[in-house]
PDB file of C-alpha atoms in Angstrom:
ATOM      1  CA  MET A  64     -19.967   0.059 -21.789  1.00  0.00           C
ATOM      2  CA  THR A  65     -23.257   1.866 -22.464  1.00  0.00           C
ATOM      3  CA  MET A  66     -25.417   4.134 -20.334  1.00  0.00           C
ATOM      4  CA  THR A  67     -28.846   5.202 -21.558  1.00  0.00           C
ATOM      5  CA  HIS A  68     -30.547   5.798 -18.191  1.00  0.00           C
ATOM      6  CA  PRO A  69     -30.877   9.495 -17.229  1.00  0.00           C
ATOM      7  CA  SER A  70     -28.783  10.712 -14.300  1.00  0.00           C
ATOM      8  CA  ASP A  71     -31.789  11.885 -12.306  1.00  0.00           C
ATOM      9  CA  ALA A  72     -33.375   8.438 -12.577  1.00  0.00           C
ATOM     10  CA  MET A  73     -30.156   6.807 -11.395  1.00  0.00           C
ATOM     11  CA  ALA A  74     -29.880   9.214  -8.471  1.00  0.00           C
ATOM     12  CA  ARG A  75     -33.405   8.276  -7.373  1.00  0.00           C
ATOM     13  CA  LEU A  76     -32.745   4.557  -7.836  1.00  0.00           C
ATOM     14  CA  PHE A  77     -29.703   4.651  -5.541  1.00  0.00           C
ATOM     15  CA  ASP A  78     -31.028   7.386  -3.220  1.00  0.00           C
ATOM     16  CA  ALA A  79     -27.881   9.370  -4.009  1.00  0.00           C
ATOM     17  CA  VAL A  80     -27.051  13.054  -4.339  1.00  0.00           C
ATOM     18  CA  PRO A  81     -26.040  13.707  -7.971  1.00  0.00           C
ATOM     19  CA  ALA A  82     -23.099  15.919  -8.894  1.00  0.00           C
ATOM     20  CA  ASN A  83     -23.647  18.777 -11.324  1.00  0.00           C
ATOM     21  CA  ASP A  84     -21.027  17.521 -13.792  1.00  0.00           C
ATOM     22  CA  LEU A  85     -22.262  13.989 -14.466  1.00  0.00           C
ATOM     23  CA  PRO A  86     -21.869  12.858 -18.103  1.00  0.00           C
ATOM     24  CA  LEU A  87     -25.042  13.257 -20.120  1.00  0.00           C
ATOM     25  CA  ALA A  88     -26.911  10.147 -21.291  1.00  0.00           C
ATOM     26  CA  PRO A  89     -27.468   8.389 -23.612  1.00  0.00           C
ATOM     27  CA  ARG A  90     -23.950   7.094 -24.297  1.00  0.00           C
ATOM     28  CA  TYR A  91     -23.446   4.047 -26.523  1.00  0.00           C
ATOM     29  CA  ASN A  92     -19.675   3.596 -26.514  1.00  0.00           C
ATOM     30  CA  ILE A  93     -18.098   4.540 -23.179  1.00  0.00           C
ATOM     31  CA  CYS A  94     -14.382   3.787 -23.360  1.00  0.00           C
ATOM     32  CA  PRO A  95     -11.576   3.588 -20.789  1.00  0.00           C
ATOM     33  CA  THR A  96     -10.213   6.977 -19.598  1.00  0.00           C
ATOM     34  CA  GLN A  97     -13.652   8.572 -20.091  1.00  0.00           C
ATOM     35  CA  ALA A  98     -15.797   9.848 -17.218  1.00  0.00           C
ATOM     36  CA  VAL A  99     -18.494   7.576 -15.816  1.00  0.00           C
ATOM     37  CA  GLY A 100     -21.030   8.273 -13.070  1.00  0.00           C
ATOM     38  CA  VAL A 101     -20.448   6.051 -10.006  1.00  0.00           C
ATOM     39  CA  ILE A 102     -22.202   5.651  -6.661  1.00  0.00           C
ATOM     40  CA  CYS A 103     -20.163   6.008  -3.461  1.00  0.00           C
ATOM     41  CA  ALA A 104     -21.025   5.796   0.212  1.00  0.00           C
ATOM     42  CA  SER A 105     -20.908   9.204   1.889  1.00  0.00           C
ATOM     43  CA  PRO A 106     -21.775  10.470   5.368  1.00  0.00           C
ATOM     44  CA  GLY A 107     -25.518  10.957   5.546  1.00  0.00           C
ATOM     45  CA  ARG A 108     -26.350  10.013   1.959  1.00  0.00           C
ATOM     46  CA  ARG A 109     -24.763   8.320  -1.041  1.00  0.00           C
ATOM     47  CA  SER A 110     -23.128  10.422  -3.761  1.00  0.00           C
ATOM     48  CA  TYR A 111     -23.405  10.008  -7.540  1.00  0.00           C
ATOM     49  CA  ARG A 112     -20.406  11.598  -9.208  1.00  0.00           C
ATOM     50  CA  PRO A 113     -18.175  11.259 -12.257  1.00  0.00           C
ATOM     51  CA  MET A 114     -14.918   9.342 -12.152  1.00  0.00           C
ATOM     52  CA  ARG A 115     -12.333   8.365 -14.754  1.00  0.00           C
ATOM     53  CA  TRP A 116     -12.595   4.751 -15.915  1.00  0.00           C
ATOM     54  CA  GLY A 117      -9.036   3.613 -15.329  1.00  0.00           C
ATOM     55  CA  PHE A 118      -7.787   3.331 -11.758  1.00  0.00           C
ATOM     56  CA  VAL A 119      -4.729   5.482 -10.965  1.00  0.00           C
ATOM     57  CA  PRO A 120      -2.615   4.065  -8.090  1.00  0.00           C
ATOM     58  CA  HIS A 121      -1.301   6.598  -5.601  1.00  0.00           C
ATOM     59  CA  TRP A 122       2.343   6.030  -6.595  1.00  0.00           C
ATOM     60  CA  TYR A 123       1.849   7.005 -10.252  1.00  0.00           C
ATOM     61  CA  LYS A 124       3.635  10.289 -10.998  1.00  0.00           C
ATOM     62  CA  THR A 125       1.121  11.045 -13.744  1.00  0.00           C
ATOM     63  CA  PRO A 126      -2.201   9.354 -14.630  1.00  0.00           C
ATOM     64  CA  THR A 127      -0.418   7.628 -17.520  1.00  0.00           C
ATOM     65  CA  ASP A 128       2.678   6.571 -15.574  1.00  0.00           C
ATOM     66  CA  GLY A 129       1.819   2.867 -15.759  1.00  0.00           C
ATOM     67  CA  PRO A 130      -0.666   0.344 -17.173  1.00  0.00           C
ATOM     68  CA  LEU A 131      -4.292   1.416 -17.640  1.00  0.00           C
ATOM     69  CA  LEU A 132      -6.117  -0.440 -14.854  1.00  0.00           C
ATOM     70  CA  ILE A 133      -9.713  -0.660 -16.047  1.00  0.00           C
ATOM     71  CA  ASN A 134     -10.439  -3.954 -14.249  1.00  0.00           C
ATOM     72  CA  ALA A 135      -9.494  -5.558 -10.933  1.00  0.00           C
ATOM     73  CA  ARG A 136      -9.497  -9.353 -10.646  1.00  0.00           C
ATOM     74  CA  ALA A 137     -11.651 -10.582  -7.763  1.00  0.00           C
ATOM     75  CA  GLU A 138      -9.290 -13.463  -7.043  1.00  0.00           C
ATOM     76  CA  THR A 139      -6.329 -11.201  -6.273  1.00  0.00           C
ATOM     77  CA  ILE A 140      -7.843  -7.780  -5.568  1.00  0.00           C
ATOM     78  CA  ALA A 141      -7.135  -7.870  -1.825  1.00  0.00           C
ATOM     79  CA  GLU A 142      -3.450  -8.721  -2.398  1.00  0.00           C
ATOM     80  CA  LYS A 143      -2.593  -6.253  -5.158  1.00  0.00           C
ATOM     81  CA  PRO A 144      -0.835  -3.057  -4.000  1.00  0.00           C
ATOM     82  CA  ALA A 145      -2.966  -1.005  -6.392  1.00  0.00           C
ATOM     83  CA  PHE A 146      -6.316  -2.287  -5.126  1.00  0.00           C
ATOM     84  CA  GLY A 147      -5.862  -3.699  -1.610  1.00  0.00           C
ATOM     85  CA  ALA A 148      -6.701  -0.528   0.316  1.00  0.00           C
ATOM     86  CA  ALA A 149      -9.485   0.405  -2.101  1.00  0.00           C
ATOM     87  CA  VAL A 150     -11.338  -2.900  -1.819  1.00  0.00           C
ATOM     88  CA  ARG A 151     -11.297  -2.546   1.959  1.00  0.00           C
ATOM     89  CA  ALA A 152     -12.367   1.093   2.176  1.00  0.00           C
ATOM     90  CA  ARG A 153     -13.353   2.542  -1.217  1.00  0.00           C
ATOM     91  CA  ARG A 154     -15.877   0.356  -2.986  1.00  0.00           C
ATOM     92  CA  CYS A 155     -18.393   1.818  -5.433  1.00  0.00           C
ATOM     93  CA  LEU A 156     -21.314   0.922  -7.689  1.00  0.00           C
ATOM     94  CA  VAL A 157     -20.993   1.508 -11.435  1.00  0.00           C
ATOM     95  CA  PRO A 158     -24.400   1.751 -13.150  1.00  0.00           C
ATOM     96  CA  ALA A 159     -24.662   0.887 -16.842  1.00  0.00           C
ATOM     97  CA  THR A 160     -27.122  -0.317 -19.454  1.00  0.00           C
ATOM     98  CA  GLY A 161     -24.878  -2.872 -21.128  1.00  0.00           C
ATOM     99  CA  PHE A 162     -21.327  -3.715 -22.183  1.00  0.00           C
ATOM    100  CA  PHE A 163     -19.340  -5.187 -25.056  1.00  0.00           C
ATOM    101  CA  GLU A 164     -17.069  -8.210 -25.326  1.00  0.00           C
ATOM    102  CA  TRP A 165     -15.248  -9.576 -28.340  1.00  0.00           C
ATOM    103  CA  THR A 166     -14.510 -12.870 -30.049  1.00  0.00           C
ATOM    104  CA  LYS A 167     -12.279 -13.390 -33.092  1.00  0.00           C
ATOM    105  CA  ASP A 168     -12.949 -15.093 -36.396  1.00  0.00           C
ATOM    106  CA  GLU A 169     -10.511 -17.336 -38.245  1.00  0.00           C
ATOM    107  CA  ALA A 170      -8.851 -14.290 -39.813  1.00  0.00           C
ATOM    108  CA  GLY A 171      -8.295 -12.651 -36.429  1.00  0.00           C
ATOM    109  CA  ASN A 172     -10.965  -9.979 -36.864  1.00  0.00           C
ATOM    110  CA  ARG A 173     -12.502  -8.700 -33.613  1.00  0.00           C
ATOM    111  CA  LEU A 174     -16.233  -9.451 -33.498  1.00  0.00           C
ATOM    112  CA  PRO A 175     -18.176  -7.426 -30.891  1.00  0.00           C
ATOM    113  CA  TRP A 176     -21.050  -8.769 -28.810  1.00  0.00           C
ATOM    114  CA  TYR A 177     -23.429  -6.691 -26.731  1.00  0.00           C
ATOM    115  CA  PHE A 178     -24.562  -7.846 -23.274  1.00  0.00           C
ATOM    116  CA  THR A 179     -27.489  -6.445 -21.317  1.00  0.00           C
ATOM    117  CA  PRO A 180     -29.723  -7.851 -18.543  1.00  0.00           C
ATOM    118  CA  SER A 181     -32.529 -10.109 -19.754  1.00  0.00           C
ATOM    119  CA  ASP A 182     -35.077  -8.049 -17.818  1.00  0.00           C
ATOM    120  CA  SER A 183     -33.737  -4.703 -19.190  1.00  0.00           C
ATOM    121  CA  ALA A 184     -33.075  -3.440 -15.637  1.00  0.00           C
ATOM    122  CA  PRO A 185     -29.962  -1.308 -15.052  1.00  0.00           C
ATOM    123  CA  LEU A 186     -26.670  -3.139 -14.696  1.00  0.00           C
ATOM    124  CA  VAL A 187     -24.749  -2.399 -11.510  1.00  0.00           C
ATOM    125  CA  PHE A 188     -21.066  -3.374 -11.562  1.00  0.00           C
ATOM    126  CA  ALA A 189     -18.940  -3.739  -8.446  1.00  0.00           C
ATOM    127  CA  GLY A 190     -16.107  -1.213  -8.499  1.00  0.00           C
ATOM    128  CA  VAL A 191     -13.256   0.216  -6.457  1.00  0.00           C
ATOM    129  CA  TRP A 192     -12.112   3.821  -6.592  1.00  0.00           C
ATOM    130  CA  GLN A 193      -9.153   6.022  -5.750  1.00  0.00           C
ATOM    131  CA  GLU A 194      -8.207   9.682  -5.381  1.00  0.00           C
ATOM    132  CA  TRP A 195      -4.936  10.720  -7.023  1.00  0.00           C
ATOM    133  CA  GLY A 196      -3.232  14.122  -6.794  1.00  0.00           C
ATOM    134  CA  GLN A 197      -3.828  17.050  -4.470  1.00  0.00           C
ATOM    135  CA  GLY A 198      -5.977  20.162  -4.241  1.00  0.00           C
ATOM    136  CA  ALA A 199      -7.636  21.257  -7.468  1.00  0.00           C
ATOM    137  CA  ALA A 200      -5.692  18.567  -9.340  1.00  0.00           C
ATOM    138  CA  VAL A 201      -7.401  15.640  -7.577  1.00  0.00           C
ATOM    139  CA  LEU A 202      -8.417  12.925 -10.023  1.00  0.00           C
ATOM    140  CA  ARG A 203     -10.988  10.337  -8.966  1.00  0.00           C
ATOM    141  CA  SER A 204     -10.764   7.080 -10.872  1.00  0.00           C
ATOM    142  CA  PHE A 205     -12.197   3.571 -10.652  1.00  0.00           C
ATOM    143  CA  ALA A 206     -11.846   0.001 -11.863  1.00  0.00           C
ATOM    144  CA  ILE A 207     -14.553  -2.613 -12.382  1.00  0.00           C
ATOM    145  CA  VAL A 208     -14.179  -5.865 -10.459  1.00  0.00           C
ATOM    146  CA  THR A 209     -14.151  -8.975 -12.652  1.00  0.00           C
ATOM    147  CA  THR A 210     -14.333 -12.676 -11.938  1.00  0.00           C
ATOM    148  CA  ALA A 211     -14.029 -15.977 -13.819  1.00  0.00           C
ATOM    149  CA  ALA A 212     -16.743 -16.329 -16.437  1.00  0.00           C
ATOM    150  CA  SER A 213     -19.744 -18.573 -15.976  1.00  0.00           C
ATOM    151  CA  PRO A 214     -20.016 -21.455 -18.490  1.00  0.00           C
ATOM    152  CA  TRP A 215     -22.498 -19.372 -20.513  1.00  0.00           C
ATOM    153  CA  MET A 216     -20.266 -16.289 -20.580  1.00  0.00           C
ATOM    154  CA  ALA A 217     -17.168 -18.372 -21.341  1.00  0.00           C
ATOM    155  CA  ALA A 218     -18.480 -18.952 -24.869  1.00  0.00           C
ATOM    156  CA  THR A 219     -17.600 -15.294 -25.489  1.00  0.00           C
ATOM    157  CA  HIS A 220     -14.989 -14.340 -22.878  1.00  0.00           C
ATOM    158  CA  HIS A 221     -13.108 -15.969 -20.000  1.00  0.00           C
ATOM    159  CA  ARG A 222     -13.861 -13.102 -17.584  1.00  0.00           C
ATOM    160  CA  GLU A 223     -16.991 -11.178 -16.661  1.00  0.00           C
ATOM    161  CA  PRO A 224     -17.792  -8.112 -14.551  1.00  0.00           C
ATOM    162  CA  VAL A 225     -19.154  -8.669 -11.053  1.00  0.00           C
ATOM    163  CA  VAL A 226     -22.766  -7.485 -11.031  1.00  0.00           C
ATOM    164  CA  LEU A 227     -24.683  -6.680  -7.865  1.00  0.00           C
ATOM    165  CA  ALA A 228     -28.363  -7.181  -7.097  1.00  0.00           C
ATOM    166  CA  PRO A 229     -30.201  -4.341  -5.318  1.00  0.00           C
ATOM    167  CA  ASP A 230     -30.169  -6.258  -2.033  1.00  0.00           C
ATOM    168  CA  ASP A 231     -26.354  -6.299  -2.184  1.00  0.00           C
ATOM    169  CA  TRP A 232     -25.679  -2.626  -2.945  1.00  0.00           C
ATOM    170  CA  ALA A 233     -25.425  -1.542   0.691  1.00  0.00           C
ATOM    171  CA  ARG A 234     -23.209  -4.505   1.508  1.00  0.00           C
ATOM    172  CA  TRP A 235     -20.759  -3.705  -1.296  1.00  0.00           C
ATOM    173  CA  LEU A 236     -20.646  -0.049  -0.293  1.00  0.00           C
ATOM    174  CA  GLY A 237     -19.728  -0.998   3.277  1.00  0.00           C
ATOM    175  CA  GLU A 238     -22.980   0.307   4.718  1.00  0.00           C
ATOM    176  CA  THR A 239     -23.541  -2.972   6.588  1.00  0.00           C
ATOM    177  CA  ASP A 240     -21.273  -5.189   8.688  1.00  0.00           C
ATOM    178  CA  GLU A 241     -21.481  -8.078   6.194  1.00  0.00           C
ATOM    179  CA  LYS A 242     -18.347  -9.134   4.327  1.00  0.00           C
ATOM    180  CA  ALA A 243     -18.263  -8.095   0.686  1.00  0.00           C
ATOM    181  CA  ALA A 244     -15.971 -10.838  -0.648  1.00  0.00           C
ATOM    182  CA  PRO A 245     -18.798 -13.389  -1.217  1.00  0.00           C
ATOM    183  CA  LEU A 246     -20.412 -10.958  -3.662  1.00  0.00           C
ATOM    184  CA  MET A 247     -17.519 -11.284  -6.120  1.00  0.00           C
ATOM    185  CA  ARG A 248     -18.996 -14.058  -8.240  1.00  0.00           C
ATOM    186  CA  SER A 249     -20.329 -14.584 -11.759  1.00  0.00           C
ATOM    187  CA  ALA A 250     -23.869 -13.634 -12.727  1.00  0.00           C
ATOM    188  CA  PRO A 251     -26.605 -16.246 -12.307  1.00  0.00           C
ATOM    189  CA  GLN A 252     -27.766 -18.347 -15.252  1.00  0.00           C
ATOM    190  CA  GLY A 253     -30.176 -16.418 -17.440  1.00  0.00           C
ATOM    191  CA  TYR A 254     -29.153 -12.989 -16.148  1.00  0.00           C
ATOM    192  CA  TYR A 255     -27.838 -11.734 -19.509  1.00  0.00           C
ATOM    193  CA  GLN A 256     -28.915 -11.657 -23.100  1.00  0.00           C
ATOM    194  CA  ARG A 257     -26.334 -11.127 -25.860  1.00  0.00           C
ATOM    195  CA  TRP A 258     -26.139 -10.534 -29.582  1.00  0.00           C
ATOM    196  CA  ARG A 259     -23.592  -9.630 -32.253  1.00  0.00           C
ATOM    197  CA  VAL A 260     -23.273  -5.959 -33.129  1.00  0.00           C
ATOM    198  CA  ASP A 261     -21.575  -3.948 -35.851  1.00  0.00           C
ATOM    199  CA  PRO A 262     -17.741  -3.814 -35.725  1.00  0.00           C
ATOM    200  CA  LYS A 263     -18.057  -0.025 -35.917  1.00  0.00           C
ATOM    201  CA  VAL A 264     -18.097  -0.120 -32.106  1.00  0.00           C
ATOM    202  CA  ASN A 265     -14.422  -1.144 -32.257  1.00  0.00           C
ATOM    203  CA  SER A 266     -13.614   2.539 -32.831  1.00  0.00           C
ATOM    204  CA  ASN A 267     -13.655   4.760 -29.755  1.00  0.00           C
ATOM    205  CA  ARG A 268     -14.976   7.556 -31.982  1.00  0.00           C
ATOM    206  CA  ALA A 269     -18.165   5.675 -32.851  1.00  0.00           C
ATOM    207  CA  GLU A 270     -21.384   6.650 -31.070  1.00  0.00           C
ATOM    208  CA  GLY A 271     -25.144   6.225 -31.400  1.00  0.00           C
ATOM    209  CA  PRO A 272     -27.885   3.659 -30.744  1.00  0.00           C
ATOM    210  CA  ALA A 273     -27.037   1.645 -33.881  1.00  0.00           C
ATOM    211  CA  LEU A 274     -23.940   0.364 -32.061  1.00  0.00           C
ATOM    212  CA  THR A 275     -26.128  -1.801 -29.810  1.00  0.00           C
ATOM    213  CA  GLN A 276     -28.471  -3.144 -32.490  1.00  0.00           C
ATOM    214  CA  ALA A 277     -28.216  -6.802 -33.468  1.00  0.00           C
ATOM    215  CA  ILE A 278     -26.752  -7.705 -36.856  1.00  0.00           C
ATOM    216  CA  ALA A 279     -27.213 -10.837 -38.925  1.00  0.00           C
ATOM    217  CA  VAL A 280     -24.403 -13.381 -38.531  1.00  0.00           C
TER     218      VAL A 280
END
C-alpha cells in the first residue's frame, strides 16, 4: 500500500479530526503490522487516527497469538468470529494512494504490479477495526475488506480490495440507515490503472518514489 497524500488534506477530505500521531506521508511501501491512518465514525465528527494493519481478535493473548489478519473476505465477513461484530459496528475507511499485487513468472519469481485510480484521486478501502487490550495497552487494528476480482483484475490477482466512492463513505461508516453489504463489490471497469514495478518493493525495508515507477517488461 502507498500513501502520498498529506494528513491535513485527508482530514479535510473526510471532514475528520486528525490525531497528533498520524504517520507522516509520503510512504511508498506500507506493510502489514505498520500503522496506517484510518477514518472512523465518532460522536459529533469523524476521527482520523492511526491503527495497526493486521486485525487482532479479542481472544488473542498477544497481538501475534494467531494468523496475521490483514484482509477480511466480503463473502464470509459477517459469519467469521473475528470479524462478525466489527462489520456490524466498527467499520472504517482506509485512505491510500495505491497498492501492490504480484504475479509469478515461469521460474516462480514474484513480479510486483502497482495499482492506482485512473483519475489519480485518493483510494478509499472499506475496512473493519478492533480494540485489543486494556488501559494504556489498548491496540487499535484493522483489516481491509476484499472481494472476488473483476475480470480485469483477475489477470493479476483473484481478489481485490473493496473501494468506496465518496457517496458511499457515510453508508459504510454507519452514518445512514442504509445497509452496507451491497457496497462490498469489485471496482467498476476502468477504475484502475496498473503497471509493473521494480521487485525491490518485495522487501519491507525498501522505500521511496522509485518503487511506484513503471519498468520495462
